[in-house]
Coordinates of C-alpha atoms and ligand atoms in Angstrom, one line a residue:
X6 CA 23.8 -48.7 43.2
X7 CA 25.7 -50.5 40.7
X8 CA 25.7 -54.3 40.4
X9 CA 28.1 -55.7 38.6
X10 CA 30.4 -59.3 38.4
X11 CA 33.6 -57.1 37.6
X12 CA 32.8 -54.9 40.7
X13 CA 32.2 -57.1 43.6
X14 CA 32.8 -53.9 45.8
X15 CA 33.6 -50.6 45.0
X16 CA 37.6 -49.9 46.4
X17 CA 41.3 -49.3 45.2
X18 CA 43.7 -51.9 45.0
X19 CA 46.8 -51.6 46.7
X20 CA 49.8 -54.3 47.0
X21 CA 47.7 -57.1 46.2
X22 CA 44.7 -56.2 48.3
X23 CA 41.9 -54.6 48.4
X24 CA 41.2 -51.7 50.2
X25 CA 38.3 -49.5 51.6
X26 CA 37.6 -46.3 53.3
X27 CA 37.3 -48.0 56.6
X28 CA 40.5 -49.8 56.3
X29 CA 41.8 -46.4 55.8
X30 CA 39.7 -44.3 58.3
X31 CA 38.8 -41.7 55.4
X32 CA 35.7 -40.6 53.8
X33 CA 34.1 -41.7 51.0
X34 CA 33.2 -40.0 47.2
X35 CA 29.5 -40.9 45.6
X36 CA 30.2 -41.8 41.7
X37 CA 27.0 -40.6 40.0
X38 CA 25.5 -41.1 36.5
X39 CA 25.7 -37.8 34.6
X40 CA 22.6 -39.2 32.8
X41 CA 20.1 -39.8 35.7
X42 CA 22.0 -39.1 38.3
X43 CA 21.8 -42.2 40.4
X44 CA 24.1 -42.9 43.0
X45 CA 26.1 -45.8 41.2
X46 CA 28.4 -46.5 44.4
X47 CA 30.9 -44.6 47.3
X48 CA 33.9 -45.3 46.5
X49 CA 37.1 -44.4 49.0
X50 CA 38.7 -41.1 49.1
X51 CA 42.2 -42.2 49.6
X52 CA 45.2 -39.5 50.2
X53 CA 49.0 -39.4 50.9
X54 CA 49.4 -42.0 53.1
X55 CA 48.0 -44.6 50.9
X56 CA 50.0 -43.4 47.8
X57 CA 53.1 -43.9 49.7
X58 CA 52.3 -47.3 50.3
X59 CA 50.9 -48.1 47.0
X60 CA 54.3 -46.7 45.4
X61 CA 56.2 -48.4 48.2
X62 CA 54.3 -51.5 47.0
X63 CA 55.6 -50.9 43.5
X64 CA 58.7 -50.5 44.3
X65 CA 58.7 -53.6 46.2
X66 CA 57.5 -55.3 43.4
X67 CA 60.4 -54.9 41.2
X68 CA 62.7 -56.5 43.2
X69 CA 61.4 -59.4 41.5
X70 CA 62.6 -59.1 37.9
X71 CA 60.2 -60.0 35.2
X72 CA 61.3 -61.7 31.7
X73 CA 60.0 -60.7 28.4
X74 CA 57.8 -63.6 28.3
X75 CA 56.3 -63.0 31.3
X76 CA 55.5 -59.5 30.5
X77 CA 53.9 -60.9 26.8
X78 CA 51.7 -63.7 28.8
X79 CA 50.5 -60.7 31.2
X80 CA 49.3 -58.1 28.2
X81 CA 48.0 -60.7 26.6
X82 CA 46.1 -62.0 29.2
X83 CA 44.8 -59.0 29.7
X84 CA 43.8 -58.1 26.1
X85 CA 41.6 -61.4 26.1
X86 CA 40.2 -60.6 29.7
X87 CA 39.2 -57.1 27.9
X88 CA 37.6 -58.8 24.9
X89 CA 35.9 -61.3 26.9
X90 CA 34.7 -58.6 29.5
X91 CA 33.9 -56.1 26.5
X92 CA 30.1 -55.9 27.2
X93 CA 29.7 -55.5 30.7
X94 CA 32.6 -53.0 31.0
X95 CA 30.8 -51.2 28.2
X96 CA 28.0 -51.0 30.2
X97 CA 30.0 -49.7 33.5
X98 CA 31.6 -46.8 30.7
X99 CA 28.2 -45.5 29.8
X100 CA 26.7 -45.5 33.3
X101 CA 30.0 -43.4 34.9
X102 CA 30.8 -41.4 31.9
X103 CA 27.5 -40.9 30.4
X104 CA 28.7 -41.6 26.5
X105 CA 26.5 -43.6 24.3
X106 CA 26.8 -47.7 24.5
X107 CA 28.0 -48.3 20.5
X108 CA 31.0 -45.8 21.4
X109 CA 31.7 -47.6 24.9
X110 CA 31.7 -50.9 23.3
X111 CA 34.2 -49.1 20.8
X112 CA 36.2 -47.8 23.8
X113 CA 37.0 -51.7 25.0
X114 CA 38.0 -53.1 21.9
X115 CA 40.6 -50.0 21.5
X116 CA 41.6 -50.3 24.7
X117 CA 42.4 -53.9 24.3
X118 CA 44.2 -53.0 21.3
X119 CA 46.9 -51.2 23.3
X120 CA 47.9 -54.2 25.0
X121 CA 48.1 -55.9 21.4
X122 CA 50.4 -53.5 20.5
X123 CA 52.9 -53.5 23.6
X124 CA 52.7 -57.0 23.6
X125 CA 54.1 -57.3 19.8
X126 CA 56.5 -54.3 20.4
X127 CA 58.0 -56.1 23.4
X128 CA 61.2 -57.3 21.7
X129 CA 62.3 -53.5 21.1
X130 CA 63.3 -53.9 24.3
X131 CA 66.2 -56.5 23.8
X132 CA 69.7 -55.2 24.3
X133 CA 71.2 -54.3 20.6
X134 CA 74.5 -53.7 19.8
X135 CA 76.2 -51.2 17.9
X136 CA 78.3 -53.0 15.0
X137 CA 82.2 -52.9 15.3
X138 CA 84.8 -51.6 17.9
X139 CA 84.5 -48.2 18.9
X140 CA 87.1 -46.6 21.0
X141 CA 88.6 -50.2 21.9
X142 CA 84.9 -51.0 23.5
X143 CA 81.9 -53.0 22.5
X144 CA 79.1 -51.1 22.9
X145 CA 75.3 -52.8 23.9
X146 CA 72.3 -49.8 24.1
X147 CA 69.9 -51.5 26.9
X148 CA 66.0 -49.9 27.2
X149 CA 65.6 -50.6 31.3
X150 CA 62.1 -50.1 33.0
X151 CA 61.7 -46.7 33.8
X152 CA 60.4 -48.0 37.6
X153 CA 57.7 -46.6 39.4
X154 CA 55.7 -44.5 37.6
X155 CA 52.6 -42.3 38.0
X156 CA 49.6 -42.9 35.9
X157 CA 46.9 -39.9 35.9
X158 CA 43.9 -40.3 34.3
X159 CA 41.1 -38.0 33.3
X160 CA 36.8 -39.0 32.7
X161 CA 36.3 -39.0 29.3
X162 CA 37.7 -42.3 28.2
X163 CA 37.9 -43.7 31.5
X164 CA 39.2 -47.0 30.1
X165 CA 41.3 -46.0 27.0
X166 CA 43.0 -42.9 28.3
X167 CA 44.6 -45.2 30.8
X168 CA 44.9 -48.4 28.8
X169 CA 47.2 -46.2 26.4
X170 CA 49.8 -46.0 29.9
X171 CA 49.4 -49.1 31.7
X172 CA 50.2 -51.6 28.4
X173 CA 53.1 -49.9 27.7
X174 CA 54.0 -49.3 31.4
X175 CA 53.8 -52.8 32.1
X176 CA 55.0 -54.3 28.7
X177 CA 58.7 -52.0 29.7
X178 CA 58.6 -53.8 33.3
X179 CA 57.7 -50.5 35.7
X180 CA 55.1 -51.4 38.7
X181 CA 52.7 -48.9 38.5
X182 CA 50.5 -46.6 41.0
X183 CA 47.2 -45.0 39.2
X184 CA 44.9 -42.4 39.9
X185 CA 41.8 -42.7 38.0
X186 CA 39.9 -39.7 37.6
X187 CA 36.9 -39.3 40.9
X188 CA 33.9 -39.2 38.5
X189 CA 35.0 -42.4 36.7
X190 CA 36.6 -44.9 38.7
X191 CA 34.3 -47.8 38.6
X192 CA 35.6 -48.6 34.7
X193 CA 38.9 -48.9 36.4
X194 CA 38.0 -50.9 39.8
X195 CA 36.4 -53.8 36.9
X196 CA 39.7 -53.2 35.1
X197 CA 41.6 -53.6 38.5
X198 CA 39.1 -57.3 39.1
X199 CA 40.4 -58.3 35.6
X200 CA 44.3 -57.6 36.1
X201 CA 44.4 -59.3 39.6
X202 CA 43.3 -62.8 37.2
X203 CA 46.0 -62.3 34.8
X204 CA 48.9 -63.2 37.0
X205 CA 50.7 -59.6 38.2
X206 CA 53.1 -60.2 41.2
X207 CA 51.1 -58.1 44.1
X208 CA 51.9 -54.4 44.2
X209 CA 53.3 -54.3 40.4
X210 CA 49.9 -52.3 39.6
X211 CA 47.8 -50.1 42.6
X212 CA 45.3 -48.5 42.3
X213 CA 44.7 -45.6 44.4
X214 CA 41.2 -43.9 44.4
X215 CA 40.5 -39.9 46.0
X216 CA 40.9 -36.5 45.4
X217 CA 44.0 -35.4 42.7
X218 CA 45.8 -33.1 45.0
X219 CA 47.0 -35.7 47.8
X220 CA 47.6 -38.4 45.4
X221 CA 49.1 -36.2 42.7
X222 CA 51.4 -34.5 44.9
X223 CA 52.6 -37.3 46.6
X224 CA 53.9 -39.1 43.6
X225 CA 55.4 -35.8 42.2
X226 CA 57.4 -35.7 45.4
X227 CA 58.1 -38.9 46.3
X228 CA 61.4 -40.4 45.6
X229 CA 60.7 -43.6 44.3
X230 CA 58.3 -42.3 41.3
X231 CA 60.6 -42.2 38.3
X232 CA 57.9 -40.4 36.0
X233 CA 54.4 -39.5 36.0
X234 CA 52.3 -40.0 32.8
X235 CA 49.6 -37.9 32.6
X236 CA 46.4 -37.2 30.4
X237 CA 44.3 -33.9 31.4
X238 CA 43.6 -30.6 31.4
X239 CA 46.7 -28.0 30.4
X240 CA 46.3 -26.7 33.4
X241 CA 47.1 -29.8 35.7
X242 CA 50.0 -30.2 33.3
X243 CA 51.6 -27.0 34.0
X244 CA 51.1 -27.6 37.8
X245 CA 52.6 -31.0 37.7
X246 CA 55.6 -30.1 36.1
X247 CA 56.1 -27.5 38.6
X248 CA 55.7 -29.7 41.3
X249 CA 57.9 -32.1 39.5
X250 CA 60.5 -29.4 38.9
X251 CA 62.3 -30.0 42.4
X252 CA 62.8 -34.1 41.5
X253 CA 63.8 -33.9 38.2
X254 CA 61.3 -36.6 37.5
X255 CA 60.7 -37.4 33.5
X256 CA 56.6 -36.3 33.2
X257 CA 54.8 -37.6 29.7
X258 CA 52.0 -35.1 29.3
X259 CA 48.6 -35.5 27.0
X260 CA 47.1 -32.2 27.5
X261 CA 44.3 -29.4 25.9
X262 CA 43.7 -29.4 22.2
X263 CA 42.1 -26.9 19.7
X264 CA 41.9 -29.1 16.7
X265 CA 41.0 -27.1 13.3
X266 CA 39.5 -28.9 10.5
X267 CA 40.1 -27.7 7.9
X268 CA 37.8 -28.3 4.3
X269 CA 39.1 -26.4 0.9
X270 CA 36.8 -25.6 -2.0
X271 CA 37.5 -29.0 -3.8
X272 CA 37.2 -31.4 -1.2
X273 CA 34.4 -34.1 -1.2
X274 CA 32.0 -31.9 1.2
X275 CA 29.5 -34.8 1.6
X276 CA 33.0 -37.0 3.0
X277 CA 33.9 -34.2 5.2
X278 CA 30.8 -33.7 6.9
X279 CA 30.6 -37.8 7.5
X280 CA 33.8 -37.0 8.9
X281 CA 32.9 -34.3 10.9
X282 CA 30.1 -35.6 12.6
X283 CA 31.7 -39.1 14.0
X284 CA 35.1 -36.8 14.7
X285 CA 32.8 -34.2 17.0
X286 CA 30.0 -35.7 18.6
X287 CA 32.2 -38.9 19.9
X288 CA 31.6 -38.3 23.9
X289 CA 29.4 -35.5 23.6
X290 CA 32.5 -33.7 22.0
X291 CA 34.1 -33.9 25.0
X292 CA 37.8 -35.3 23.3
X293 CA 40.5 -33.6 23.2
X294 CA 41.1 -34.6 19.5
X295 CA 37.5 -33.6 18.2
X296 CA 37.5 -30.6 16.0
X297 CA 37.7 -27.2 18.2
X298 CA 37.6 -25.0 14.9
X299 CA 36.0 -25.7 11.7
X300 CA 37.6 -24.0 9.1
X301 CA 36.0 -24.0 5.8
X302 CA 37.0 -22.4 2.6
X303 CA 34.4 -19.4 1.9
X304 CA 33.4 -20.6 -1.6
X305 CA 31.7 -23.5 0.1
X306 CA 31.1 -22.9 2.7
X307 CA 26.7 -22.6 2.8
X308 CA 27.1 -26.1 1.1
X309 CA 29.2 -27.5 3.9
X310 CA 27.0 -26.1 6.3
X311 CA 23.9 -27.4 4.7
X312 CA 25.4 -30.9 4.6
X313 CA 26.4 -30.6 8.5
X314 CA 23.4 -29.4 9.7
X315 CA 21.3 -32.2 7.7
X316 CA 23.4 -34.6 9.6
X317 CA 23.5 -33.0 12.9
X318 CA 19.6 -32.6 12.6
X319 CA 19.3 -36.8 12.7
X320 CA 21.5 -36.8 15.9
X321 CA 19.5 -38.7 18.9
X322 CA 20.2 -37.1 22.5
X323 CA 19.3 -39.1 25.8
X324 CA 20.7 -41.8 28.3
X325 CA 23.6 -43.5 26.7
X326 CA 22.2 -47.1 27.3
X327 CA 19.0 -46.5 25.4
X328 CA 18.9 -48.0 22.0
X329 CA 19.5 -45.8 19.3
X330 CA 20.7 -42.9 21.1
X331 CA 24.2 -41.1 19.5
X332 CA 25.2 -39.0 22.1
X333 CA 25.0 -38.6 26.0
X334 CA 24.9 -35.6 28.7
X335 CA 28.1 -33.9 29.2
X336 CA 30.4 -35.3 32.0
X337 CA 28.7 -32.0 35.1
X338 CA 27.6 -28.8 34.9
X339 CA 31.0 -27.1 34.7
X340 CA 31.3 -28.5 31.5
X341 CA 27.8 -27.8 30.3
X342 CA 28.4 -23.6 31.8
X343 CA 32.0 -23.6 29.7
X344 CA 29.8 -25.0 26.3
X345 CA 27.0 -22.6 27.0
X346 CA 29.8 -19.2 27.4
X347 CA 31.3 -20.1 24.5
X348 CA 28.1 -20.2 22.5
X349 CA 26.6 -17.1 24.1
X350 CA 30.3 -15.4 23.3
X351 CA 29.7 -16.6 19.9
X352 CA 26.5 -15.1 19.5
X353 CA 27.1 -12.2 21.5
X354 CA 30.1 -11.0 18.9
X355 CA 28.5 -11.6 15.7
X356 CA 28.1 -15.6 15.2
X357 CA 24.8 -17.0 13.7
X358 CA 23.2 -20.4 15.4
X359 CA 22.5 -22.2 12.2
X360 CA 21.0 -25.2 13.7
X361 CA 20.3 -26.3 17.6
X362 CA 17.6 -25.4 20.1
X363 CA 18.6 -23.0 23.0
X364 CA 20.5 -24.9 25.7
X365 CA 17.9 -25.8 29.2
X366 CA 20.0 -25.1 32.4
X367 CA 18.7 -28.6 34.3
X368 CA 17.5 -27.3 37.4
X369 CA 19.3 -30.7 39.0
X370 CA 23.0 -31.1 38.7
X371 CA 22.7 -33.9 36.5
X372 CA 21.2 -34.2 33.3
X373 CA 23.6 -31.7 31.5
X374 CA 22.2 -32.8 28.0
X375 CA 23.1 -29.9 25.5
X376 CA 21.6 -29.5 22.3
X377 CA 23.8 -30.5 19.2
X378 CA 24.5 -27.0 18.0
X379 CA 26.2 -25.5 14.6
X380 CA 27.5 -21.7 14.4
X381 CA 28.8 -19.8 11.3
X382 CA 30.4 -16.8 11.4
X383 CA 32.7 -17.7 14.2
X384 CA 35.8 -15.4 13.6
X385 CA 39.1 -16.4 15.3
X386 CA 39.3 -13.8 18.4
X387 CA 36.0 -15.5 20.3
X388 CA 36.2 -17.7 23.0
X389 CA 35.3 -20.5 20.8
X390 CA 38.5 -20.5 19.0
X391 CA 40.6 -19.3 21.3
X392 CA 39.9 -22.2 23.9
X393 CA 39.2 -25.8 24.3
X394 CA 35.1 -25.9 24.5
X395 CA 34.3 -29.8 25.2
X396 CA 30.9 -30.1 24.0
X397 CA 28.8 -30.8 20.9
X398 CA 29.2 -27.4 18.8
X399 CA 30.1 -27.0 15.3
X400 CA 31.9 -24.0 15.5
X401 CA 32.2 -22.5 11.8
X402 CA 35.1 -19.8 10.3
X403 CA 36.0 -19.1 7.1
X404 CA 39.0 -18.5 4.7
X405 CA 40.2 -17.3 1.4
X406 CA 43.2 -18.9 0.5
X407 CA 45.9 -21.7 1.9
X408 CA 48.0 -19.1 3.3
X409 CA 45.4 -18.2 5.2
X410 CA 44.0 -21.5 6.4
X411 CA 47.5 -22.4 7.9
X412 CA 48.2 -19.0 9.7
X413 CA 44.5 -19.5 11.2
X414 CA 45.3 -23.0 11.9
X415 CA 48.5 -22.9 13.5
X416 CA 47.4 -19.9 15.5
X417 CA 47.0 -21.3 19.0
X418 CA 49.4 -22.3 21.5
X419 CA 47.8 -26.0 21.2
X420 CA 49.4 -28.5 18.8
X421 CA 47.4 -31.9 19.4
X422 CA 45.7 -32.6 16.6
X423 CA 44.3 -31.2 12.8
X424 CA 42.3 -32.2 9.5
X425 CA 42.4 -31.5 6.4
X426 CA 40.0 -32.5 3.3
X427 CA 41.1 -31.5 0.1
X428 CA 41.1 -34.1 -2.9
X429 CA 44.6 -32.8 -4.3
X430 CA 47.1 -34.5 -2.4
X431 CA 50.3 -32.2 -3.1
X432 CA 48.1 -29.9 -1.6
X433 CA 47.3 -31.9 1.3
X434 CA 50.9 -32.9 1.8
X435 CA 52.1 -29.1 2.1
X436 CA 49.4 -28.4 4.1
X437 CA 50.1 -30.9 6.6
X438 CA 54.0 -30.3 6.7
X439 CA 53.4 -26.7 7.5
X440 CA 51.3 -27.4 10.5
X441 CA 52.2 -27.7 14.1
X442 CA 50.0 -30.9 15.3
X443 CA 51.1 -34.2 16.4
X444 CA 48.4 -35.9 14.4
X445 CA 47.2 -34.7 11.0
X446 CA 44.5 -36.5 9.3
X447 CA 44.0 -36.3 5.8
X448 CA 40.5 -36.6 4.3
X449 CA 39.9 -38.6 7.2
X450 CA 38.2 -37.7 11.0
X451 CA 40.0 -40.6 12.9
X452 CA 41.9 -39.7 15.8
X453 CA 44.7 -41.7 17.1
X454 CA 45.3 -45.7 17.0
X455 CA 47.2 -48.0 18.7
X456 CA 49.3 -48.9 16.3
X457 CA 50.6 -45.5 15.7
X458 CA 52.8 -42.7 18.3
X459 CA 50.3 -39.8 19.1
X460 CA 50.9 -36.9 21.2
X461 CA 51.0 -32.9 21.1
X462 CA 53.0 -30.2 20.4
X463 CA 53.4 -26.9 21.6
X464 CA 51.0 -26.5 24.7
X465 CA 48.9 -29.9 23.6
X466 CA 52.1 -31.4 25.5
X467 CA 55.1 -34.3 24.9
X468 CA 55.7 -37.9 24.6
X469 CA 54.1 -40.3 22.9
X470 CA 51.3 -42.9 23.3
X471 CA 50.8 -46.2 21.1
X472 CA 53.1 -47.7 18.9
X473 CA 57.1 -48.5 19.3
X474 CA 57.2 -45.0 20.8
X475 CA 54.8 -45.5 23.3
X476 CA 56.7 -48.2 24.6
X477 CA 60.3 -46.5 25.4
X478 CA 58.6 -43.9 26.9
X479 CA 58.5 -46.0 29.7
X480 CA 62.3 -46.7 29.5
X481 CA 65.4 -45.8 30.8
X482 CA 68.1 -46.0 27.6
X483 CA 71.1 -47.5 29.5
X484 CA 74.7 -47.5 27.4
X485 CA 77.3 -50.3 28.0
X486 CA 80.6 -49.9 27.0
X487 CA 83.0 -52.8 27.6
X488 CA 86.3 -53.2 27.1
X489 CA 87.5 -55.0 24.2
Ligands
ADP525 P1 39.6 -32.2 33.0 O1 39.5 -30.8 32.9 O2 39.5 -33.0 31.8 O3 38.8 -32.8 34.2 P2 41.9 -32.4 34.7 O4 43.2 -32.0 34.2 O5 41.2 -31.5 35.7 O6 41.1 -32.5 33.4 O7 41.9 -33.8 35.3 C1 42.6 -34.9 34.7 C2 43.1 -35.8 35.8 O8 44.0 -35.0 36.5 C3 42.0 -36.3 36.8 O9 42.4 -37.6 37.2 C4 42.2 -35.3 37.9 O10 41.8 -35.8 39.1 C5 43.7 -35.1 37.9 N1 44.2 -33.9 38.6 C6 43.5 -32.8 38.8 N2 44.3 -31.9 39.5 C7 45.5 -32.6 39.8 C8 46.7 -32.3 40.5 N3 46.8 -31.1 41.1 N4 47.6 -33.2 40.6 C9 47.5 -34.4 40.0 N5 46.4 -34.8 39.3 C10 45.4 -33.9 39.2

């Protein structure tokens, strides 16, 4: 079982307190390590009842308006509890989620940097006013808190994907009911023992712990939940705004990628392949920004492969808190199966393994290490590059021209996000206009920041996270037209 200063015990927080299975007369869910599969702790498997009561709580909450200033103090407290906390809720990352300790440590500090950003983006929300008299009126544009919202959280960032939400959420003035996701909510019960410390009125942020349906459903239904934010599976996001449909309720949704990458004959292919290997292999490739499709043109292609698999061969595989090690199990055995079809589809229609050993089925649910693993001859109609896989395969097509590159690219109903390396920059600037992603990196692997709006297109999903944007998503633009 875990032991840990920022988990005194393992339970949801809702209006200001505490709360367990018993207090609740429900059941409990075990959190296990995906990397040795000890039991880390039972957490509670809360349902409808306490979601009302947590959004109730919320609601409560903002009867007691909050100033600017107030809202600054509290995201910044919160940044410094982050920073100060960084290496123990590293630690608590890598045991729930399995990813390796350098990229949890990595996951705090940009975290942290989401509630830098709110907090310096907090004066967008000061009433402005449009210049002159218009239609004998003064007019004043107000951003109000959205209210009660949602916040739905998947495993693999267990700290960041919700960071992302609650800064902004909080920096606009809304009280907030999450839902972590159930094989990673320890990250967010330390977060939870950090946030009660940095002065939130009780109830303005719950945290409710169970299975999705109950909890999900109850704040697409409920009244009082103004919108839901939500980061997950396309799937889930199709289902939530159907359940939403009946409300009207605003949704934000962060869904499936199918990134290409794309690498033209006079890119730096040494640069690329860095790129490549710190873009795919972050959480076991299981982000939904890491390359899906590597497209590389066919006049280099054996050279970019060469200079992949060289890399790829250095990779170290194990638990995420040994030293040294790059890259952790992946998150159960669904998502080891869905990584193993894939490959097999590959290889089954025509695909070469160019590097990687044969994936082990553990014979214990745990354990699901799978063998960094890169394919050529991948051609666009296998499963591959038709769907999200989620795991730590370079997946390798080819092309013969630009044209091609962007039809190829833009062929999926998924529009999160795309590379390109190419050292002309026209080049790369017409490439990137023409393509339907909501990030585009250029010669560069990064994903997203928090400086900077990201969010999908197309079936990937809308709204926007980070940056000024990220911020009025959790508003309400209110006109004022007064009488002159
Ligand atoms: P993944 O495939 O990455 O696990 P999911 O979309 O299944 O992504 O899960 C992301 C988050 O959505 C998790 O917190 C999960 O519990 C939650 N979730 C799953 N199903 C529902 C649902 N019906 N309503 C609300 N949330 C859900």
């Amino acid at each position: 079982m875990i032991q840990s200063p920022l988990i005194p015990k393992p339970l949801a927080y809702i209006d200001g307190r505490w709360r367990g299975a018993d207090d609740a007369g429900r059941a409990t869910i075990a959190v296990i390590n995906p990397a040795t599969g000890e039991q880390l702790a039972d957490v509670p498997d809360l349902g409808a009842a306490e979601t009302t009561q947590a959004i109730e709580a919320a609601a409560r909450s903002l009867g007691q308006a909050s100033s600017i200033a107030q809202r600054h103090d509290w995201l910044r407290a919160i940044e410094s509890a982050l920073l100060a906390n960084k290496d123990e809720l590293a630690r608590i990352i890598t045991l729930e989620q399995g990813k390796a300790l350098k990229e949890s440590i990595g996951e705090v500090e940009y975290a942290a940097g989401f509630f830098r950003v709110a907090a310096a983006e907090l004066d967008r929300e000061e009433a402005e006013q449009i210049p002159g008299t218009i239609r004998n009126a003064k007019w004043t544009i107000r951003h109000v808190p959205a209210g009660v919202v949602g916040l739905i959280t998947p495993w693999n960032f267990p700290l960041a994907m919700l960071a992302k939400k609650l800064a902004p959420a909080l920096g606009a003035g809304c009280a907030i009911v999450t839902k972590p996701a159930e094989l990673t909510p320890l990250t967010t019960i330390a977060l939870w023992t950090l946030l009660e410390k940095s002065g939130l009125p009780a109830g303005r942020a719950n945290l409710v712990i169970g299975q999705a349906a109950p909890i999900g459903d109850t704040l697409c239904a409920h009244p009082l939940v103004r919108l839901i934010s939500f980061t997950g599976s396309t799937r889930v996001g199709k289902q939530l705004m159907a359940n939403v449909a009946p409300h009207i309720k605003r949704l934000a949704l962060e869904l499936g990628g199918n990134a290409p990458f794309i690498v033209f004959d006079d890119a730096d292919l040494d640069a690329a392949a860095d790129a490549l290997m710190s873009n795919k292999f972050r959480c076991a490739g299981q982000t939904c920004v890491c390359a899906n499709r590597v497209l590389v043109h066919e006049k280099v292609v054996d050279r970019f492969t060469q200079a992949v698999t060289t890399r790829v061969a250095k990779l170290k595989v194990g638990n995420g808190l040994e030293p040294g090690v790059d890259m952790g199990p992946l998150i159960n055995r669904a998502g080891f199966d869905k990584v193993n079809r894939h490959v097999n589809d590959a290889i089954a229609n025509g695909a070469k393994r160019a590097f990687g050993n044969e994936p082990k089925v553990p014979s214990q649910p745990w354990g699901n290490f799978f063998p960094p693993t890169v394919l050529t001859g991948v051609t666009r109609d296998m499963q591959i590059s038709r769907e999200e896989t989620f795991g730590p395969v370079i997946a390798i097509q080819t092309f013969a021209n630009d044209a091609q590159a962007i039809q190829n690219a833009n062929g999926t109903p998924y529009g999160l996000a795309a590379y390109v390396f190419t050292h002309d920059s026209d080049r790369a600037r017409q490439i990137s206009e023409q393509l339907q992603f909501g990030h585009v990196g250029v010669n560069t692997g990064t994903g997203p920041t928090p400086e900077a709006p990201f969010g999908g297109m197309k079936q990937s999903g809308f709204g926007r996270e980070g940056g000024a944007e990220g911020l009025l998503e959790f508003c309400e633009t209110q006109v004022v037209a007064t009488a002159t």
